[in-house]
C-alpha positions as a Markdown table, in Angstrom:
| # | Residue | x | y | z |
|---|---|---|---|---|
| 1 | Met | 10.9 | -12.4 | 36.7 |
| 2 | Gln | 8.0 | -10.4 | 35.9 |
| 3 | Val | 10.3 | -8.1 | 33.0 |
| 4 | Arg | 11.3 | -11.4 | 31.5 |
| 5 | Asn | 7.8 | -12.4 | 31.5 |
| 6 | Phe | 6.7 | -9.2 | 29.5 |
| 7 | Val | 9.7 | -9.6 | 27.0 |
| 8 | Val | 9.0 | -13.2 | 25.8 |
| 9 | Pro | 5.5 | -12.5 | 24.9 |
| 10 | Leu | 6.7 | -9.0 | 23.1 |
| 11 | Val | 9.1 | -11.0 | 21.2 |
| 12 | Ser | 6.8 | -13.8 | 20.5 |
| 13 | Gly | 4.1 | -11.2 | 19.0 |
| 14 | Thr | 6.7 | -9.5 | 16.7 |
| 15 | Val | 7.8 | -12.9 | 15.6 |
| 16 | Ala | 4.4 | -13.5 | 14.9 |
| 17 | Lys | 4.0 | -10.0 | 13.3 |
| 18 | Gln | 6.6 | -10.5 | 10.8 |
| 19 | Val | 5.9 | -13.9 | 9.6 |
| 20 | Lys | 2.5 | -12.8 | 8.7 |
| 21 | Glu | 3.9 | -9.8 | 6.7 |
| 22 | Val | 6.6 | -12.3 | 4.9 |
| 23 | Ala | 2.9 | -14.7 | 4.2 |
| 24 | Ile | 1.2 | -11.5 | 2.6 |
| 25 | Ile | 4.1 | -10.6 | 0.6 |
| 26 | Ile | 4.3 | -14.1 | -0.8 |
| 27 | Ile | 0.7 | -14.6 | -1.3 |
| 28 | Ser | 0.4 | -11.3 | -2.8 |
| 29 | Ala | 3.5 | -12.1 | -5.6 |
| 30 | Phe | 1.3 | -15.3 | -6.1 |
| 31 | Leu | -1.6 | -12.4 | -7.0 |
| 32 | Leu | 0.7 | -10.6 | -9.1 |
| 33 | Ala | 2.1 | -13.6 | -11.2 |
| 34 | Ser | -1.0 | -15.4 | -11.6 |
| 35 | Gly | -2.6 | -11.7 | -13.3 |
| 36 | Leu | 0.0 | -11.6 | -15.3 |
| 37 | Arg | -0.1 | -15.1 | -16.8 |
| 38 | Leu | -3.8 | -15.8 | -16.7 |
| 39 | Phe | -4.8 | -12.4 | -17.9 |
| 40 | Leu | -2.9 | -9.9 | -19.0 |
| 41 | Ile | 0.2 | -12.0 | -21.4 |
| 42 | Pro | -2.1 | -14.4 | -23.3 |
| 43 | His | -3.6 | -11.6 | -24.8 |
| 44 | Gln | 0.1 | -8.9 | -24.8 |
| 45 | Leu | -1.5 | -6.6 | -22.1 |
| 46 | Leu | 0.4 | -5.0 | -19.8 |
| 47 | Ser | 0.4 | -4.0 | -16.1 |
| 48 | Gly | 2.4 | -1.4 | -16.6 |
| 49 | Gly | 5.8 | -0.6 | -14.1 |
| 50 | Val | 8.5 | -3.3 | -14.0 |
| 51 | Ala | 6.1 | -6.1 | -15.2 |
| 52 | Gly | 5.1 | -3.9 | -18.3 |
| 53 | Thr | 8.1 | -2.7 | -19.3 |
| 54 | Ala | 9.3 | -6.5 | -19.3 |
| 55 | Ser | 6.2 | -7.5 | -20.8 |
| 56 | Val | 7.0 | -5.5 | -23.6 |
| 57 | Ile | 10.3 | -6.5 | -24.2 |
| 58 | Gly | 9.1 | -10.3 | -23.8 |
| 59 | Tyr | 6.8 | -9.3 | -26.5 |
| 60 | Leu | 9.2 | -7.7 | -29.0 |
| 61 | Thr | 11.9 | -10.7 | -28.3 |
| 62 | Asn | 10.3 | -14.1 | -26.7 |
| 63 | Pro | 7.7 | -14.4 | -24.1 |
| 64 | Lys | 9.1 | -17.1 | -21.9 |
| 65 | Tyr | 11.8 | -14.5 | -20.7 |
| 66 | Ile | 9.7 | -12.0 | -19.3 |
| 67 | Ser | 10.2 | -13.3 | -15.6 |
| 68 | Leu | 14.6 | -12.8 | -16.2 |
| 69 | Tyr | 13.7 | -9.4 | -17.8 |
| 70 | Tyr | 11.5 | -8.5 | -15.0 |
| 71 | Phe | 14.0 | -9.4 | -11.8 |
| 72 | Gly | 16.5 | -7.9 | -13.7 |
| 73 | Ile | 15.4 | -4.2 | -14.3 |
| 74 | Asn | 14.2 | -4.7 | -10.8 |
| 75 | Leu | 17.8 | -5.2 | -9.0 |
| 76 | Pro | 19.2 | -1.7 | -9.8 |
| 77 | Ile | 15.8 | -0.3 | -8.9 |
| 78 | Leu | 16.1 | -2.6 | -5.5 |
| 79 | Ile | 20.0 | -1.4 | -4.9 |
| 80 | Trp | 18.8 | 2.2 | -5.3 |
| 81 | Gly | 15.9 | 1.6 | -2.5 |
| 82 | Phe | 17.7 | 0.1 | -0.6 |
| 83 | Val | 20.0 | 3.6 | 0.1 |
| 84 | Ala | 16.4 | 5.8 | -0.1 |
| 85 | Val | 13.8 | 4.0 | 1.8 |
| 86 | Gly | 14.4 | 1.5 | 4.0 |
| 87 | Lys | 16.0 | -1.9 | 5.1 |
| 88 | Lys | 13.0 | -3.5 | 6.4 |
| 89 | Tyr | 11.0 | -1.9 | 2.6 |
| 90 | Ile | 13.2 | -3.2 | 0.8 |
| 91 | Cys | 14.2 | -7.1 | 2.1 |
| 92 | Tyr | 9.9 | -7.5 | 1.5 |
| 93 | Ser | 10.3 | -6.4 | -1.7 |
| 94 | Leu | 12.7 | -8.4 | -2.9 |
| 95 | Leu | 11.0 | -11.5 | -1.6 |
| 96 | Ser | 8.2 | -10.1 | -3.3 |
| 97 | Val | 10.3 | -9.9 | -6.6 |
| 98 | Val | 11.8 | -13.1 | -5.9 |
| 99 | Ser | 8.7 | -14.7 | -5.6 |
| 100 | Thr | 7.1 | -13.3 | -8.4 |
| 101 | Thr | 9.7 | -14.6 | -10.9 |
| 102 | Trp | 9.6 | -17.8 | -9.3 |
| 103 | Phe | 5.6 | -17.6 | -9.7 |
| 104 | Leu | 5.9 | -16.4 | -13.3 |
| 105 | Asn | 7.7 | -19.3 | -14.2 |
| 106 | Ile | 5.7 | -22.1 | -12.6 |
| 107 | Ile | 2.2 | -20.6 | -13.5 |
| 108 | Pro | 0.8 | -21.8 | -16.4 |
| 109 | Leu | 0.2 | -19.6 | -19.4 |
| 110 | Val | -3.8 | -19.8 | -19.8 |
| 111 | Lys | -6.1 | -17.7 | -21.6 |
| 112 | Leu | -9.2 | -17.5 | -18.8 |
| 113 | Thr | -11.1 | -14.9 | -21.0 |
| 114 | Lys | -11.3 | -14.5 | -25.1 |
| 115 | Asp | -12.1 | -10.9 | -24.3 |
| 116 | Pro | -9.4 | -8.4 | -23.6 |
| 117 | Ile | -11.5 | -6.2 | -22.1 |
| 118 | Leu | -12.5 | -8.5 | -19.6 |
| 119 | Ala | -8.9 | -9.9 | -19.5 |
| 120 | Ser | -7.9 | -6.2 | -18.7 |
| 121 | Ile | -10.2 | -5.2 | -15.8 |
| 122 | Phe | -10.0 | -8.5 | -13.8 |
| 123 | Gly | -6.1 | -8.7 | -14.6 |
| 124 | Gly | -5.7 | -5.0 | -13.2 |
| 125 | Val | -7.8 | -6.2 | -10.2 |
| 126 | Ile | -5.9 | -9.3 | -9.5 |
| 127 | Ile | -2.4 | -7.3 | -9.4 |
| 128 | Ala | -4.0 | -4.1 | -7.7 |
| 129 | Gly | -4.7 | -6.5 | -4.9 |
| 130 | Gly | -1.1 | -8.0 | -5.1 |
| 131 | Val | 0.5 | -4.4 | -5.1 |
| 132 | Gly | -2.1 | -3.0 | -2.6 |
| 133 | Phe | -1.7 | -5.6 | 0.4 |
| 134 | Ser | 2.6 | -6.1 | -0.4 |
| 135 | Leu | 2.4 | -1.9 | 0.1 |
| 136 | Arg | 0.2 | -2.3 | 3.4 |
| 137 | Ala | 2.5 | -5.2 | 4.3 |
| 138 | Gly | 5.0 | -2.8 | 4.4 |
| 139 | Gly | 7.3 | -4.3 | 1.1 |
| 140 | Ser | 5.9 | -3.5 | -2.2 |
| 141 | Ser | 5.9 | -5.8 | -5.5 |
| 142 | Gly | 9.1 | -3.9 | -6.9 |
| 143 | Gly | 9.8 | -1.5 | -10.0 |
| 144 | Phe | 7.8 | 1.4 | -9.7 |
| 145 | Asp | 6.0 | 0.8 | -6.5 |
| 146 | Ile | 9.7 | 1.8 | -4.9 |
| 147 | Leu | 9.7 | 4.8 | -6.8 |
| 148 | Gly | 5.7 | 6.0 | -6.6 |
| 149 | Ser | 6.9 | 4.8 | -2.4 |
| 150 | Ile | 9.9 | 7.5 | -2.6 |
| 151 | Ile | 7.3 | 10.2 | -3.7 |
| 152 | Thr | 4.4 | 9.4 | -1.5 |
| 153 | Arg | 6.9 | 9.7 | 1.5 |
| 154 | Lys | 8.5 | 13.6 | 0.0 |
| 155 | Arg | 5.2 | 14.6 | -1.0 |
| 156 | Asp | 1.0 | 13.6 | 0.0 |
| 157 | Ile | -0.1 | 12.4 | -3.3 |
| 158 | Pro | -1.8 | 9.0 | -3.6 |
| 159 | Met | 0.2 | 6.2 | -4.3 |
| 160 | Gly | -2.3 | 4.7 | -7.2 |
| 161 | Ser | -2.0 | 8.5 | -8.9 |
| 162 | Val | 1.6 | 8.4 | -8.9 |
| 163 | Leu | 1.4 | 4.5 | -10.4 |
| 164 | Phe | -1.1 | 5.8 | -13.2 |
| 165 | Val | 1.4 | 8.3 | -14.3 |
| 166 | Met | 4.5 | 6.1 | -14.3 |
| 167 | Asp | 2.8 | 3.4 | -16.2 |
| 168 | Gly | 0.8 | 5.5 | -18.8 |
| 169 | Leu | 4.8 | 6.0 | -20.2 |
| 170 | Val | 5.1 | 2.1 | -20.4 |
| 171 | Ile | 1.7 | 2.3 | -21.8 |
| 172 | Leu | 2.7 | 5.0 | -24.7 |
| 173 | Ser | 5.8 | 2.0 | -25.7 |
| 174 | Leu | 3.5 | -0.8 | -26.0 |
| 175 | Gly | 1.3 | 1.6 | -28.7 |
| 176 | Phe | 4.6 | 2.8 | -31.0 |
| 177 | Phe | 5.9 | -0.9 | -30.6 |
| 178 | Lys | 3.1 | -2.9 | -31.3 |
| 179 | Ser | -0.5 | -1.7 | -31.5 |
| 180 | Trp | -2.8 | 1.1 | -30.1 |
| 181 | Asp | -5.6 | -1.2 | -29.5 |
| 182 | Ser | -3.4 | -2.9 | -27.2 |
| 183 | Ala | -2.2 | 0.0 | -25.5 |
| 184 | Leu | -5.6 | 0.9 | -25.2 |
| 185 | Tyr | -6.4 | -1.8 | -23.1 |
| 186 | Ala | -3.4 | -2.0 | -21.0 |
| 187 | Met | -4.6 | 1.8 | -20.1 |
| 188 | Leu | -8.0 | 0.3 | -18.8 |
| 189 | Cys | -6.3 | -2.0 | -17.1 |
| 190 | Ile | -4.1 | 0.2 | -15.4 |
| 191 | Phe | -7.2 | 2.8 | -14.6 |
| 192 | Val | -8.6 | -0.3 | -12.5 |
| 193 | Lys | -5.4 | -1.1 | -11.0 |
| 194 | Ser | -4.8 | 2.3 | -9.6 |
| 195 | Arg | -8.0 | 2.5 | -8.6 |
| 196 | Val | -8.1 | -0.8 | -6.7 |
| 197 | Val | -4.5 | 0.0 | -5.4 |
| 198 | Asp | -5.6 | 3.5 | -3.6 |
| 199 | Met | -8.4 | 1.4 | -2.0 |
| 200 | Ile | -6.5 | -0.9 | -0.5 |
| 201 | His | -3.0 | 1.0 | 0.0 |
| 202 | Ile | -4.5 | 3.8 | 2.5 |
| 203 | Arg | -1.8 | 5.4 | 4.2 |
| 204 | His | -2.2 | 8.5 | 2.5 |
| 205 | Ile | -6.2 | 9.5 | 3.8 |
| 206 | Lys | -6.1 | 11.5 | 6.5 |
| 207 | Leu | -8.6 | 11.8 | 8.8 |
| 208 | Thr | -8.9 | 14.7 | 11.6 |
| 209 | Cys | -10.6 | 13.2 | 15.7 |
| 210 | Phe | -12.3 | 15.0 | 18.0 |
| 211 | Ile | -12.6 | 13.9 | 21.0 |
| 212 | Val | -14.5 | 14.4 | 23.9 |
| 213 | Thr | -13.4 | 12.7 | 27.0 |
| 214 | Lys | -13.4 | 13.4 | 30.9 |
| 215 | Glu | -10.4 | 11.4 | 31.7 |
| 216 | Arg | -8.0 | 14.5 | 30.2 |
| 217 | Asp | -4.6 | 13.1 | 31.6 |
| 218 | Lys | -5.0 | 9.7 | 31.4 |
| 219 | Met | -6.6 | 10.8 | 27.8 |
| 220 | Leu | -3.4 | 12.8 | 26.9 |
| 221 | Asn | -1.0 | 10.1 | 28.1 |
| 222 | Arg | -2.3 | 7.5 | 25.9 |
| 223 | Leu | -2.5 | 9.4 | 22.5 |
| 224 | Asn | 0.8 | 11.2 | 23.4 |
| 225 | Arg | 2.5 | 7.7 | 22.5 |
| 226 | Leu | 0.9 | 7.2 | 18.9 |
| 227 | Pro | 2.9 | 9.0 | 16.2 |
| 228 | His | 0.8 | 12.6 | 15.8 |
| 229 | Gly | 0.3 | 15.4 | 17.9 |
| 230 | Val | -2.4 | 16.3 | 19.8 |
| 231 | Thr | -4.4 | 19.5 | 20.6 |
| 232 | Val | -6.0 | 20.2 | 23.8 |
| 233 | Val | -9.6 | 22.4 | 23.9 |
| 234 | Asn | -11.3 | 23.2 | 26.8 |
| 235 | Ala | -14.9 | 22.5 | 25.8 |
| 236 | Glu | -18.2 | 22.8 | 27.8 |
| 237 | Gly | -21.8 | 20.4 | 27.7 |
| 238 | Gly | -24.3 | 22.5 | 25.8 |
| 239 | Tyr | -26.7 | 20.8 | 27.5 |
| 240 | Ser | -25.5 | 20.1 | 30.5 |
| 241 | His | -22.8 | 22.9 | 30.6 |
| 242 | Glu | -20.3 | 20.8 | 32.6 |
| 243 | Gly | -16.6 | 21.3 | 31.5 |
| 244 | Asn | -15.2 | 18.7 | 29.2 |
| 245 | Thr | -11.9 | 18.3 | 27.1 |
| 246 | Met | -12.0 | 18.0 | 23.3 |
| 247 | Leu | -8.7 | 16.5 | 22.2 |
| 248 | Met | -8.1 | 16.9 | 18.8 |
| 249 | Thr | -5.5 | 14.7 | 16.2 |
| 250 | Val | -4.8 | 14.0 | 12.8 |
| 251 | Thr | -4.0 | 10.6 | 12.1 |
| 252 | Thr | -4.0 | 8.5 | 8.7 |
| 253 | Arg | -6.6 | 5.4 | 7.9 |
| 254 | Tyr | -4.4 | 2.8 | 8.0 |
| 255 | Glu | -3.8 | 3.5 | 12.0 |
| 256 | Leu | -7.1 | 4.9 | 12.7 |
| 257 | Ala | -8.3 | 1.2 | 14.2 |
| 258 | Glu | -5.1 | 1.4 | 16.1 |
| 259 | Leu | -6.1 | 5.0 | 17.5 |
| 260 | Arg | -10.0 | 3.6 | 17.8 |
| 261 | Lys | -8.4 | 0.8 | 20.7 |
| 262 | Thr | -6.5 | 3.1 | 22.4 |
| 263 | Ile | -9.3 | 5.6 | 22.8 |
| 264 | Leu | -11.7 | 2.7 | 23.9 |
| 265 | Glu | -9.4 | 1.2 | 26.2 |
| 266 | Thr | -8.5 | 4.8 | 28.1 |
| 267 | Asp | -12.5 | 5.9 | 28.0 |
| 268 | Pro | -14.9 | 3.8 | 26.9 |
| 269 | Lys | -17.9 | 6.5 | 27.7 |
| 270 | Ser | -15.5 | 9.4 | 25.8 |
| 271 | Phe | -17.4 | 10.7 | 22.3 |
| 272 | Val | -15.5 | 10.7 | 19.1 |
| 273 | Asn | -16.3 | 12.6 | 15.6 |
| 274 | Val | -13.9 | 11.1 | 12.7 |
| 275 | Leu | -13.8 | 13.6 | 9.6 |
| 276 | Glu | -12.3 | 12.7 | 6.4 |
| 277 | Thr | -9.1 | 15.5 | 6.2 |
| 278 | Val | -9.3 | 17.2 | 2.6 |
| 279 | Glu | -6.1 | 18.8 | 3.1 |
| 280 | Ile | -3.2 | 19.6 | 5.5 |
| 281 | Leu | -0.7 | 23.0 | 6.1 |
| 282 | Gly | 2.1 | 22.4 | 8.5 |
| 283 | Arg | 4.0 | 19.8 | 10.1 |
| 284 | Phe | 2.6 | 16.4 | 9.8 |
| 285 | Lys | 4.2 | 13.5 | 10.7 |
| 286 | Arg | 4.2 | 10.4 | 7.5 |
| 287 | Leu | 5.2 | 7.1 | 8.4 |
| 288 | Gly | 7.4 | 5.5 | 6.0 |
C-alpha cells in the first residue's frame, strides 16, 4: 500500500512535467512564427538558421511557401538528430517544427513597424524567446538548434555563439542574392537573438559551490544523488575554531535551483558561497 501511494504521485508528477514541456514547446513555436510573420518576413529580413534559409528561398521564389520550405529543410536534420542526440529531444523538436509550420500558415502577415531596425530588434527578441524556451523544455526549434545542441554537448561553447556563427553564413547568402542592406539588418536581428538565447539557455554557465556544514554525512548522501561530483575538505572556523566540513561541487546555472533546494532541506544552517566558473579542465558531466 505504501509503495502504491509513492508510485502514483511519482507518475502523476512525470505526466504533469511532460504536459508542461509540451505546452512550452507549442508556445515557443507560436513565438517563433510570430516573430517571422509580424516583423521579419514583411521587411524580407532573416532570423538565421533553417527559418532564414527557408526565408531566402521564399524571397527568391514565393514568400507564401516559406512554411513548406521550413518543414522540408528540417526533416533530414531531424532524422539525423534522432540518431545523434536522442529520442525525447527530437520528438519535442519535431513537435516544435510541426507547430511552427502550422502557425506560419495561420498567423496573418502584418507589418507592425515600418522601421526595419525595430523589426530586426523586436523580431530577434521574440524569436529568441521561442528558441530559448524550447531548449529549456528539452527540445529545440529544429534546424540549426539541433546542430548547435550537438556541438555544445561535445564542446563547452555557448549555444547562442554557435547559432551566431552558423546564422552568419545564411546572412551572407541574403547579401549576395538580394541586398547587403537587408543582410546587415538581418545580422542585427541575429546578434540580438544570440544574446537573448544565451540569457535563456543557461546550461553552459558553470558555477562552483562551496558548502560549509556540520551535517557532513547527511549532506554528502543527498549531494551524491545529483549528477556532479563532490570534493570534501576538512575546515575549521576562524573565529570559533570549531571543526566543519566544506563540500565543493561544480554545477550549472540551470541546475542551481535544485542544488539550492537540496542544501536547504538537508541543513538550513549551512553556509553556501556560489561563484561563476570561467573554465573547467578535466572531467565534468554535461547533461543532455
